[in-house]
CSV table of C-alpha atoms in Angstrom, one decimal:
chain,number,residue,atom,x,y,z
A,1,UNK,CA,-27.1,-66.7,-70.2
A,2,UNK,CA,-24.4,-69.2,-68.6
A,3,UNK,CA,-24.6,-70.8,-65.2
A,4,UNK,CA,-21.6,-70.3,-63.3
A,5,UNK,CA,-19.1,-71.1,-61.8
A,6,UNK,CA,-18.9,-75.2,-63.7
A,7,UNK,CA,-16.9,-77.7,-62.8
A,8,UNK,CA,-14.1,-75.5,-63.9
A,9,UNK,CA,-14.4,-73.4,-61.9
A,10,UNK,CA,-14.2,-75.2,-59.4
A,11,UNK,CA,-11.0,-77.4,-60.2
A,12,UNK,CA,-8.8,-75.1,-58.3
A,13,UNK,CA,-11.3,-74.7,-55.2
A,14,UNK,CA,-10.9,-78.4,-54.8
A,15,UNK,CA,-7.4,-77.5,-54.2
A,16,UNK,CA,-7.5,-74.4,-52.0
A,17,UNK,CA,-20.7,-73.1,-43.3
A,18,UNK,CA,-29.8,-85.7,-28.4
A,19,UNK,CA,-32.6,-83.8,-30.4
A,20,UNK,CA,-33.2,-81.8,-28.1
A,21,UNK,CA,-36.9,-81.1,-29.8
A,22,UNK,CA,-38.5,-83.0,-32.2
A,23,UNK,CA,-41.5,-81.5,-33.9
A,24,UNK,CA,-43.4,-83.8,-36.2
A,25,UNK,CA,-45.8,-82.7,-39.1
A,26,UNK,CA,-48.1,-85.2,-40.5
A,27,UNK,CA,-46.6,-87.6,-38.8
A,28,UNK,CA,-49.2,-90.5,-38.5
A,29,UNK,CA,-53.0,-91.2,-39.2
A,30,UNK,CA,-55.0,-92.7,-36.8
A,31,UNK,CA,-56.7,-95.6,-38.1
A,32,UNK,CA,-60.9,-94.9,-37.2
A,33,UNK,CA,-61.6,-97.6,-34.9
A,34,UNK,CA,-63.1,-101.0,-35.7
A,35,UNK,CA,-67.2,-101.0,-35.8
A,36,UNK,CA,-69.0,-102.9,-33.4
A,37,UNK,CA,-71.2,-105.9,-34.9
A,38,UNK,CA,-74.4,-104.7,-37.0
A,39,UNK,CA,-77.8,-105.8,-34.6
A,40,UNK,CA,-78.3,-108.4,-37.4
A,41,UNK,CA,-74.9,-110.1,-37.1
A,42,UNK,CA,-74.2,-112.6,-34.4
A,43,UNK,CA,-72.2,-110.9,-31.5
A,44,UNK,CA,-69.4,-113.7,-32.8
A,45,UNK,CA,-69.2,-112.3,-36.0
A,46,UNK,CA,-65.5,-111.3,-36.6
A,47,UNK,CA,-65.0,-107.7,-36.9
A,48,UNK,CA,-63.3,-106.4,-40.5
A,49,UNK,CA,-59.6,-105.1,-40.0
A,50,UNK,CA,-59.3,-101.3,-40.8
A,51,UNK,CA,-57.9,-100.7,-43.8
A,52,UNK,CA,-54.2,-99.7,-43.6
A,53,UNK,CA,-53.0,-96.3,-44.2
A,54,UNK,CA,-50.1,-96.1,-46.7
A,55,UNK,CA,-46.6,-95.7,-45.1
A,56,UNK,CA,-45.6,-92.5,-45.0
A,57,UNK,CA,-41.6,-92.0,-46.0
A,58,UNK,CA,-39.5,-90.7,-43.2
A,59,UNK,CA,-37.5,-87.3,-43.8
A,60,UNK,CA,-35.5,-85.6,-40.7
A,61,UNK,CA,-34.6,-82.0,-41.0
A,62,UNK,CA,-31.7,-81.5,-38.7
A,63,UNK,CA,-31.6,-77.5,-37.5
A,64,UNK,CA,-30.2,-75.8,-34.1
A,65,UNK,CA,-33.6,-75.0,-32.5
A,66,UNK,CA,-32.0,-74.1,-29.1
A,67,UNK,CA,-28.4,-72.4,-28.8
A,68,UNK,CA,-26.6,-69.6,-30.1
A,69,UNK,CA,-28.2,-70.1,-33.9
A,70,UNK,CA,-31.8,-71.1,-32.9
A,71,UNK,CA,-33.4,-68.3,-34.3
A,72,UNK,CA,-32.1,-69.2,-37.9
A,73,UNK,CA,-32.6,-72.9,-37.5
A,74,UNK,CA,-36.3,-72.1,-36.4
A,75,UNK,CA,-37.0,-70.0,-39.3
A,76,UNK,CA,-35.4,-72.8,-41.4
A,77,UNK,CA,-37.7,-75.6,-40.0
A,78,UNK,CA,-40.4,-73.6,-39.7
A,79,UNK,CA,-40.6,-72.7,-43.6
A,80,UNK,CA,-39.8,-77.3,-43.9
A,81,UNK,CA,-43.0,-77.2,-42.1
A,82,UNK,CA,-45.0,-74.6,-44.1
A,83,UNK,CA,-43.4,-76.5,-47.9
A,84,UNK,CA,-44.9,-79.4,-47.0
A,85,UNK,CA,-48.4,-78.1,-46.4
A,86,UNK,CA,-48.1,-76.5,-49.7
A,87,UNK,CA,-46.7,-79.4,-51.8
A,88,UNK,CA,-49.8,-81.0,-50.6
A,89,UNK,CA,-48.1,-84.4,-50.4
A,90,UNK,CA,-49.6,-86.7,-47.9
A,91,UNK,CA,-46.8,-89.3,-48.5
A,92,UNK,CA,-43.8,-87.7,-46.4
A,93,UNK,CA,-43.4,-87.8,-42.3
A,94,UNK,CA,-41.2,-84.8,-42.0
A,95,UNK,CA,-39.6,-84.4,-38.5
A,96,UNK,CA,-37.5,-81.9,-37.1
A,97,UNK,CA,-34.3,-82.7,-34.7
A,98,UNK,CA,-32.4,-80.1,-33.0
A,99,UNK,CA,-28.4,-80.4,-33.5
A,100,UNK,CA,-27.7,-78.3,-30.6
A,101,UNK,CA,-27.2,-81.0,-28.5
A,102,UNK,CA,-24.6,-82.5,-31.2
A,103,UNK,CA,-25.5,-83.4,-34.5
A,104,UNK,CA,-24.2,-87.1,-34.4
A,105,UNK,CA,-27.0,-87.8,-32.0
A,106,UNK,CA,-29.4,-85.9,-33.8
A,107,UNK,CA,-28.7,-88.2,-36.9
A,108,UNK,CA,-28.5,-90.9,-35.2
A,109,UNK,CA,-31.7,-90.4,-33.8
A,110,UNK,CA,-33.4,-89.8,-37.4
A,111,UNK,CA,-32.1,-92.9,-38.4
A,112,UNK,CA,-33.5,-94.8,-35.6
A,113,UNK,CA,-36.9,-93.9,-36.1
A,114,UNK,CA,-36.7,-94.5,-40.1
A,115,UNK,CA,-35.9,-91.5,-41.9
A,116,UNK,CA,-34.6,-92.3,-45.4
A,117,UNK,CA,-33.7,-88.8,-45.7
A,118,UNK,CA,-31.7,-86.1,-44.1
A,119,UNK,CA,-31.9,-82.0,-44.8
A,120,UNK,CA,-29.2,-80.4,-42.7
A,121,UNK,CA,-27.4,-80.0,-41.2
A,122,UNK,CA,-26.3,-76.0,-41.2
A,123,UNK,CA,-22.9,-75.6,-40.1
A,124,UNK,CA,-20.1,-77.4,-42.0
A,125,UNK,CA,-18.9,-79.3,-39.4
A,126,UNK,CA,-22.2,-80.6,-37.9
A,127,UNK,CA,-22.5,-81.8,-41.7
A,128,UNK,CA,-18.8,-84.0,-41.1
A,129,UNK,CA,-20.1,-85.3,-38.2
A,130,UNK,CA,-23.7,-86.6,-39.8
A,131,UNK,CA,-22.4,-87.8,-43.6
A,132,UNK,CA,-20.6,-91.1,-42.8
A,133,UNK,CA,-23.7,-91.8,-40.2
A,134,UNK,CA,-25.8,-91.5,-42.9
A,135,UNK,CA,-23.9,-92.8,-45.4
A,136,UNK,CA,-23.7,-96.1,-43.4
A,137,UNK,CA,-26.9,-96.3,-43.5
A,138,UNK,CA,-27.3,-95.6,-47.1
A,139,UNK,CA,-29.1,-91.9,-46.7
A,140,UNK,CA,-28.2,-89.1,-48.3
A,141,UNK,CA,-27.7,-85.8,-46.6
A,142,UNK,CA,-28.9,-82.4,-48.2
A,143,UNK,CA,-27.1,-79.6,-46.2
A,144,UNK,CA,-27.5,-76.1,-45.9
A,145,UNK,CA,-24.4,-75.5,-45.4
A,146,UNK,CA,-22.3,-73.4,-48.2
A,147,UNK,CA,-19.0,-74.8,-47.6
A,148,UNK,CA,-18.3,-77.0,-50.8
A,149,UNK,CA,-15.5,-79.0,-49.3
A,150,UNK,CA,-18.3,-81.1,-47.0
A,151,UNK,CA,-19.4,-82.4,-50.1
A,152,UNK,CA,-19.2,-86.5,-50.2
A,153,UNK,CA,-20.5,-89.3,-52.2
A,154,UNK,CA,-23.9,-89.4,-50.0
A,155,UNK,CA,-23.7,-85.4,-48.8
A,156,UNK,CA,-25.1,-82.8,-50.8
A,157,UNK,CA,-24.7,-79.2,-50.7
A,158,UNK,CA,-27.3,-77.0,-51.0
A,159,UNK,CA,-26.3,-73.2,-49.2
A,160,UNK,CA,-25.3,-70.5,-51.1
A,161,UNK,CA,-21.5,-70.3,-51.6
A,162,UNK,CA,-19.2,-68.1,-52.4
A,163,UNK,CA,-17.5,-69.3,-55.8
A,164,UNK,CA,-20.9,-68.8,-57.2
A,165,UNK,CA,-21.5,-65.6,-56.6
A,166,UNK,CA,-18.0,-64.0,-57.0
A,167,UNK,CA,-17.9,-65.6,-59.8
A,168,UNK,CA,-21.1,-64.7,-61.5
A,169,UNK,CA,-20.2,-60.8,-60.6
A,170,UNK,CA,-16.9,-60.8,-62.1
A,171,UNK,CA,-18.2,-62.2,-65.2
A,172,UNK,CA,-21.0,-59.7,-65.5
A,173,UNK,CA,-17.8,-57.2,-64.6
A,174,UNK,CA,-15.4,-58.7,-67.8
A,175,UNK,CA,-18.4,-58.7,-70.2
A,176,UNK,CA,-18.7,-54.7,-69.2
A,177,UNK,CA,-15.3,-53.4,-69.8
A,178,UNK,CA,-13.4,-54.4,-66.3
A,179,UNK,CA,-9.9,-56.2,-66.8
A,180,UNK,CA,-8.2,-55.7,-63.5
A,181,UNK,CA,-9.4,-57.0,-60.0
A,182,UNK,CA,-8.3,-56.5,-56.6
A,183,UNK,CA,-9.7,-58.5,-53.4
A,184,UNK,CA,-10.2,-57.3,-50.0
A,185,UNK,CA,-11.2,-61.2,-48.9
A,186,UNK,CA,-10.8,-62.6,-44.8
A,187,UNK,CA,-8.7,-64.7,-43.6
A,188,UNK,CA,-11.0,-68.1,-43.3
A,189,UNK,CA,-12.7,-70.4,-44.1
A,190,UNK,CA,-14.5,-68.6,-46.4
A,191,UNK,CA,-12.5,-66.0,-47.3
A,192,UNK,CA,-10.5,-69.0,-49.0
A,193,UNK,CA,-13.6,-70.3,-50.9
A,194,UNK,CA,-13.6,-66.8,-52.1
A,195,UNK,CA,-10.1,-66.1,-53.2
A,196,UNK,CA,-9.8,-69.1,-54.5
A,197,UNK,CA,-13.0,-68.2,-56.9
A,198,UNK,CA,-11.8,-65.0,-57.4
A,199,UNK,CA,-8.5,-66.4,-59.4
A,200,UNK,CA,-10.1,-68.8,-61.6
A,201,UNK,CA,-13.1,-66.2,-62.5
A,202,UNK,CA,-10.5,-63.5,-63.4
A,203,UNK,CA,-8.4,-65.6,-65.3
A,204,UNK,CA,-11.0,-67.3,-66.8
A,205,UNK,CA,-12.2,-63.7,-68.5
A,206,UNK,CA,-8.3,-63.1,-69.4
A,207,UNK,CA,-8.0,-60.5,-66.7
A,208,UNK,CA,-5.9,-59.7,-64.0
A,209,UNK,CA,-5.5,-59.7,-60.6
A,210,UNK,CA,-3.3,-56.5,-59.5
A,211,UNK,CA,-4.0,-57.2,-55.8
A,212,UNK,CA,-5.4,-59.7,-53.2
A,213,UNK,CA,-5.3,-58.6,-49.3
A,214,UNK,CA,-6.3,-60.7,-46.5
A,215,UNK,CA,-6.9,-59.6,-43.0
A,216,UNK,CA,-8.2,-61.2,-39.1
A,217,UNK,CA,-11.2,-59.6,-38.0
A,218,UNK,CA,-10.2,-57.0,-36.3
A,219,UNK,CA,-10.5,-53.1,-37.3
A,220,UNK,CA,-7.0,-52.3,-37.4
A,221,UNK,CA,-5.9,-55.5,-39.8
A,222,UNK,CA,-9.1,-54.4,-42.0
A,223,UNK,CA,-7.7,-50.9,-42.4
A,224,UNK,CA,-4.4,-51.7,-42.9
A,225,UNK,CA,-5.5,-54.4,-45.7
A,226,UNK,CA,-7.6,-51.4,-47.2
A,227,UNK,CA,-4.4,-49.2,-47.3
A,228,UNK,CA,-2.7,-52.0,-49.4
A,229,UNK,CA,-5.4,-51.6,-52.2
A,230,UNK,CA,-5.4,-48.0,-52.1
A,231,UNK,CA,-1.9,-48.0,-52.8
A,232,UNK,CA,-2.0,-49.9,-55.9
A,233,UNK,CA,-2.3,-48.0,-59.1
A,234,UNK,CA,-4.9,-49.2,-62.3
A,235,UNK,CA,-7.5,-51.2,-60.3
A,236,UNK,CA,-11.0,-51.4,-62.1
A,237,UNK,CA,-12.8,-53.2,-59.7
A,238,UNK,CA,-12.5,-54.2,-56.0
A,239,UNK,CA,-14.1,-57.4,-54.8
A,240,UNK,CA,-15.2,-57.3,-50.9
A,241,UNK,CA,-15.7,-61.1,-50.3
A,242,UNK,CA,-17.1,-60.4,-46.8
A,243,UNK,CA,-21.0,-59.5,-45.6
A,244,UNK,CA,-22.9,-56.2,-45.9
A,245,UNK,CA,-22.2,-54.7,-42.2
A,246,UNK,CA,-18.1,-55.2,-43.3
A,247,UNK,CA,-18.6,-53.2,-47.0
A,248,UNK,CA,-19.9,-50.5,-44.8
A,249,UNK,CA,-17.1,-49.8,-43.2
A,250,UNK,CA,-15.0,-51.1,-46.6
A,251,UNK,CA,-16.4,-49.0,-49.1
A,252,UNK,CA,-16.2,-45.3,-47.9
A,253,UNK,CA,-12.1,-45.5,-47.1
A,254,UNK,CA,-11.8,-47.4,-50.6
A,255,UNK,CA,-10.2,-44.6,-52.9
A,256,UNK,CA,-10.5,-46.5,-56.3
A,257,UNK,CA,-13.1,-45.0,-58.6
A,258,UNK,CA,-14.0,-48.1,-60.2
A,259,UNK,CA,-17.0,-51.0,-59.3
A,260,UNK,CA,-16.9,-52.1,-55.9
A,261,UNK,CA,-18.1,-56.2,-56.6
A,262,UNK,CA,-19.7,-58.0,-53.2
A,263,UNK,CA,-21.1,-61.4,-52.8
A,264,UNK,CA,-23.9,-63.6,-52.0
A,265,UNK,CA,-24.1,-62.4,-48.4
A,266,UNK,CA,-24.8,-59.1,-49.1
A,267,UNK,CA,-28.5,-60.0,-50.3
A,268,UNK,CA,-29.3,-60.3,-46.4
A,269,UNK,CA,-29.2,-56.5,-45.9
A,270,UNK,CA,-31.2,-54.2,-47.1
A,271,UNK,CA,-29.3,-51.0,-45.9
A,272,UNK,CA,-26.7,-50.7,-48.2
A,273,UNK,CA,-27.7,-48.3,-49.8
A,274,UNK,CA,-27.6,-45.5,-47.0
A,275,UNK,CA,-24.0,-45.9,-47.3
A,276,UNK,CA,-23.5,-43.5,-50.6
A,277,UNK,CA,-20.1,-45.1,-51.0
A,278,UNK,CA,-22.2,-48.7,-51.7
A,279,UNK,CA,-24.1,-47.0,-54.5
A,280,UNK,CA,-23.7,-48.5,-57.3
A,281,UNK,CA,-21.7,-51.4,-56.4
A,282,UNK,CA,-22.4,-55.0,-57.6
A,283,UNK,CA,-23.3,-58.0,-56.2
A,284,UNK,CA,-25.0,-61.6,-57.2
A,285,UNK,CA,-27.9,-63.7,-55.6
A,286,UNK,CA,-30.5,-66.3,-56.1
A,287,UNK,CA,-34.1,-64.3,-57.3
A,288,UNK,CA,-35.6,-62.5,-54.2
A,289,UNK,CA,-39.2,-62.1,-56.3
A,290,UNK,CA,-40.2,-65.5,-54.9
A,291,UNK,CA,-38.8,-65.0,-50.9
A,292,UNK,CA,-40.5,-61.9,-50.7
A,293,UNK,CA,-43.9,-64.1,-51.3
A,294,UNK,CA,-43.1,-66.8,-49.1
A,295,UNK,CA,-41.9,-64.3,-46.5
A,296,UNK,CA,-45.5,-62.8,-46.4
A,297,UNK,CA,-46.9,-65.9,-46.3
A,298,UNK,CA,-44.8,-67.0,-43.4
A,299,UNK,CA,-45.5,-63.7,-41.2
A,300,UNK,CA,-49.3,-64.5,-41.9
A,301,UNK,CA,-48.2,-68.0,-40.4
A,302,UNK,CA,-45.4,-67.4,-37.5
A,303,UNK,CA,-45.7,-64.1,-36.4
A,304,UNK,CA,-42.7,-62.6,-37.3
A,305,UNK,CA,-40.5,-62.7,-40.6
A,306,UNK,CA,-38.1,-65.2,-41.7
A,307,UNK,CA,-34.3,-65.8,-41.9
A,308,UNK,CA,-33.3,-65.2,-45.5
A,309,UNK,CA,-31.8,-68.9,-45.2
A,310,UNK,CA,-35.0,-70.8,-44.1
A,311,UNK,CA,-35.9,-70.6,-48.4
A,312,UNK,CA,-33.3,-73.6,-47.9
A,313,UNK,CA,-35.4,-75.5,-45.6
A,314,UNK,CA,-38.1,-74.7,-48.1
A,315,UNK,CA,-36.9,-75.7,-50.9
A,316,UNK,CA,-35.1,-78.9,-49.6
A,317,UNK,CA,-38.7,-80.2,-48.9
A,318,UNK,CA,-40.1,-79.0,-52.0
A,319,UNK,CA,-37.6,-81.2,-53.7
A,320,UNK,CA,-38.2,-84.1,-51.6
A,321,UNK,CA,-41.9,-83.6,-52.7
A,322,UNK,CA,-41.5,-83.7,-56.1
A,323,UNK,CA,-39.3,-87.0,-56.3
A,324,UNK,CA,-41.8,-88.5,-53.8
A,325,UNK,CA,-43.6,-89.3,-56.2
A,326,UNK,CA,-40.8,-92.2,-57.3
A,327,UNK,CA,-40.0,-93.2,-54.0
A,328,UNK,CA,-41.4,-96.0,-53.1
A,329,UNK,CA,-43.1,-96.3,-49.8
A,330,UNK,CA,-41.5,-97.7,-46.9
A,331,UNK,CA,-38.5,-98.0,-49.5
A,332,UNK,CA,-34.8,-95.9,-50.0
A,333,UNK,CA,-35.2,-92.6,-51.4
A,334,UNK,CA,-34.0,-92.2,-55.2
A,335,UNK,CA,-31.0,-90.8,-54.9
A,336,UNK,CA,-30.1,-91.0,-58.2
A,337,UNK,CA,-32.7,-88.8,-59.2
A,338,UNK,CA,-31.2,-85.7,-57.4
A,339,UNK,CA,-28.8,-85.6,-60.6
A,340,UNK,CA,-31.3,-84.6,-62.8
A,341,UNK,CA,-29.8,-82.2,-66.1
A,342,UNK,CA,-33.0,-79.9,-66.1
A,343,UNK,CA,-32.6,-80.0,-62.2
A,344,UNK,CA,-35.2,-78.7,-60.1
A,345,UNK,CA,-36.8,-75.1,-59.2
A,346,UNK,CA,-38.3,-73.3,-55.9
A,347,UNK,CA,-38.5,-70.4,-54.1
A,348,UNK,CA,-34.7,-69.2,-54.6
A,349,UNK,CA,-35.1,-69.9,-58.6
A,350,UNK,CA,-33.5,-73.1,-60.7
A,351,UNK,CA,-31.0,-75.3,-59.4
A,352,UNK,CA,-28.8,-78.9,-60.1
A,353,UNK,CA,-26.6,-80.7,-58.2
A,354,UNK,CA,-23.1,-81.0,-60.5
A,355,UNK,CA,-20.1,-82.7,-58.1
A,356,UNK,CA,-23.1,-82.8,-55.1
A,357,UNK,CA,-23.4,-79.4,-55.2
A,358,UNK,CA,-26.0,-77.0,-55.8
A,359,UNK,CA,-25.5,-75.1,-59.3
A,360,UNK,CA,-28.0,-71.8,-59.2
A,361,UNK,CA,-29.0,-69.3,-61.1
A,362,UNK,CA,-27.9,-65.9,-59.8
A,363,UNK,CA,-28.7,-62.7,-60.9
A,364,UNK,CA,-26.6,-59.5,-61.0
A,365,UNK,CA,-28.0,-56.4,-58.5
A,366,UNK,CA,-26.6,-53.2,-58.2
A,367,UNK,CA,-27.1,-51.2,-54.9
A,368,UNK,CA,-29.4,-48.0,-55.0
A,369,UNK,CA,-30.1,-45.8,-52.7
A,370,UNK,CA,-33.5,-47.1,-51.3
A,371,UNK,CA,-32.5,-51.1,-52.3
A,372,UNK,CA,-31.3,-52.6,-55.5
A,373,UNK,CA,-32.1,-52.8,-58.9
A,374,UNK,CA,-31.8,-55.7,-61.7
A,375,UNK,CA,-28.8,-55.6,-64.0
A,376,UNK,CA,-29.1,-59.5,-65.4
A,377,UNK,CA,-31.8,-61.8,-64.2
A,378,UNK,CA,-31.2,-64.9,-63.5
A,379,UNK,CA,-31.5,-67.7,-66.2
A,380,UNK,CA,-34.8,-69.9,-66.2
A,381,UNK,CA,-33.9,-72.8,-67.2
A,382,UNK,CA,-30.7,-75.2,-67.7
C-alpha cells in the first residue's frame, strides 16, 4: 500500500499549528565521593580522582507548561519523560522549557545550557521564532507543530497535517468507486493546507471537484456554506476538513447521500458515532493500537490520561534514542541521519522525514456507532 501524500503532492501546497519551568530527567550523576586514605597509607598519600561519568547529550523539549495550552504541553512532556525511561538510554539529559513565556527565550535558554537538540516547539509560530535561533547555532528543531510551511533547512516537522490525511481518504475514496468531491473546508490557516490537498488528491485520482465552500467560524457562515453543497447536484463524497465537534453539526444538515470524508483531527473524539448522520463516514489517522498502550501506561504513571498529541513528545525522544547511539558524546547530533529511507517507527506507527517533514502511515477508519472500525491499515514498512 502507498504512503501518501509524496512530494507531489505536495508541490502545489508549497504554493498555497523565559522557561518559565524547567524539569530535568536524568540530568546529572553525582560522582561518589573520593575515599579517605587506607590506615596503611601515609595520611600524604594522594587520593585517586573518581572516575568521570560519560557526558550526557543535551536535548530541550520546548512545550507551554503554563498558559492557555498547558494541559496539552504537559501531557506532551510528560510522555518525553516517560520515553526516555523506556528507551533505557542513559546517554541523553532531556530537559523540559516552557514557551509560555515566549519561545525565543525558551530556545535561547536550551542553547545556553548545551542542548544539541530541540523537540518543539507546538504552535507554528513559536516554531518561526525558535528555527533561525537554532539554526545559528547549528541544532535542528523537531516540532510538533502540523503546519508544513514552518518547515526549514534545520526545522523539522513532525504533527499530524492535514494533506496527509485528506489525501490518504480520498485515495481510499477513488480506489472505491467515488469520482466527484465537494469540500466544506475553513477559512485558515489550515483550512488552506487542506484545500490545497484536497485538489491535488482529486486530480491526482482523475476526479473532480464539483464544489469547494469556505466559511469564518461562525454558525451562520457554516450554514450558509452547507446550503451551497446541498445545492449542487452529483456529489459522491463531501470532505469536512475541520475537527469532530464541527462534523457534528456538519453532517446531519448535509443532504448528499454519498461518503462524508473527515481528517486527521477527527481521531481525537470518540463520540462520533452518537451522531447517526457520522455513521459511516471516513476518515485517516496514524495507528491508535499502540496510543491506547502507552495511554494506560501513562494513567498508571500521571494520574490522569493523556492528550492524543503527547505520542509526539513520545516519539520525538524515542527517535532521539535510537540515533543516540551515533551521536557522539559531548558532540553535534547526526542530523543527517534523520533522513533515513526505511525511517523510523514509534508509538503512532512508521514514519520519514521527505522535504523535513514527517511522511506516516495512516490508516482508513470508518465511524460506527460505538467507535470505529478498520477499512485499510496502515502500511508497516517503507
Amino acid at each position: 500500500m502507498a504512503i501518501t501524500p509524496k512530494k507531489q503532492a505536495r508541490r502545489n501546497f508549497m504554493k498555497g499549528a523565559l522557561a518559565a519551568a524547567v524539569l530535568a530527567l536524568g540530568a546529572c550523576t553525582t560522582s561518589p565521593a573520593p575515599r579517605g586514605p587506607a590506615p596503611s597509607e601515609p595520611a600524604t598519600a594522594p587520593t585517586p580522582a573518581p572516575t568521570p561519568v560519560a557526558e550526557r547529550n543535551g536535548v530541550a523539549v520546548l512545550v507551554p507548561l503554563t498558559g492557555d495550552n498547558q494541559a496539552v504541553g504537559n501531557s506532551i512532556a510528560n510522555a518525553a519523560k516517560m520515553a526516555l525511561l523506556d528507551s533505557e538510554v542513559d546517554t541523553l539529559r532531556l530537559t523540559i522549557y516552557d514557551t509560555a513565556g515566549g519561545a525565543e527565550a525558551a530556545a535561547r535558554q536550551a542553547l545556553a545550557e548545551g542542548n544539541k537538540l530541540i523537540l518543539g516547539p507546538l504552535l507554528s509560530e513559536n516554531v518561526r521564532a525558535v528555527g533561525p535561533i537554532a539554526a545559528a547555532a547549528d541544532v535542528p528543531v523537531i516540532a510538533f507543530s502540523n503546519d508544513e510551511g514552518v518547515a526549514d533547512d534545520n526545522v523539522y516537522i513532525m504533527g499530524f497535517t492535514p494533506t496527509q490525511s485528506i489525501a490518504r481518504s480520498v485515495a481510499f475514496a477513488a480506489d472505491n468507486g467515488v469520482s466527484t468531491f465537494a469540500g466544506l473546508i475553513p477559512n485558515s490557516l489550515y483550512g488552506q493546507r487542506a484545500i490545497n490537498s484536497l485538489i491535488v488528491s482529486v486530480e491526482d485520482h482523475d476526479g473532480r471537484l464539483a464544489a469547494l465552500e469556505t466559511y469564518e467560524r461562525s454558525r451562520s457562515a457554516l450554514e450558509a456554506a452547507i446550503g451551497k453543497i446541498n445545492a449542487r447536484d452529483g456529489i459522491d463524497a463531501v470532505v469536512i476538513g475541520d475537527g469532530g465537534q464541527i462534523a457534528k453539526l456538519v453532517a446531519p444538515r448535509l443532504t448528499h447521500g454519498g461518503w462524508k470524508i473527515g481528517n486527521e483531527l477527527w481521531a481525537a473524539e470518540r463520540d462520533l458515532g452518537q451522531t447517526a448522520a457520522l455513521r459511516g463516514a471516513i476518515y485517516s489517522a496514524v495507528p491508535d493500537g499502540r496510543f491506547q498502550t502507552m495511554s494506560n501506561r501513562y494513567r498508571s504513571r500521571y494520574g490522569n490520561a493523556p492528550y492524543r498529541l503527547s505520542s509526539l513528545g513520545y516519539d520525538a525522544v524515542l527517535l532521539a534514542a535510537r540515533l543516540s547511539r551515533d551521536w557522539e558524546s559531548g558532540g553535534d547530533f547526526p542530523t543527517r541521519l534523520l533522513r533515513a529511507d526505511d525511517g523510523f517507527g514509534g508509538v503512532d506507527g512508521i514514519f520519514r522525514f521527505e522535504d523535513n517533514v514527517a511522511i506516516r502511515a495512516l490508516e482508513v477508519r470508518r465511524v460506527t456507532p460505538g467507535g470505529t472500525e478498520i477499512l485499510d491499515p496502515a502500511a508497516r514498512a517503507f
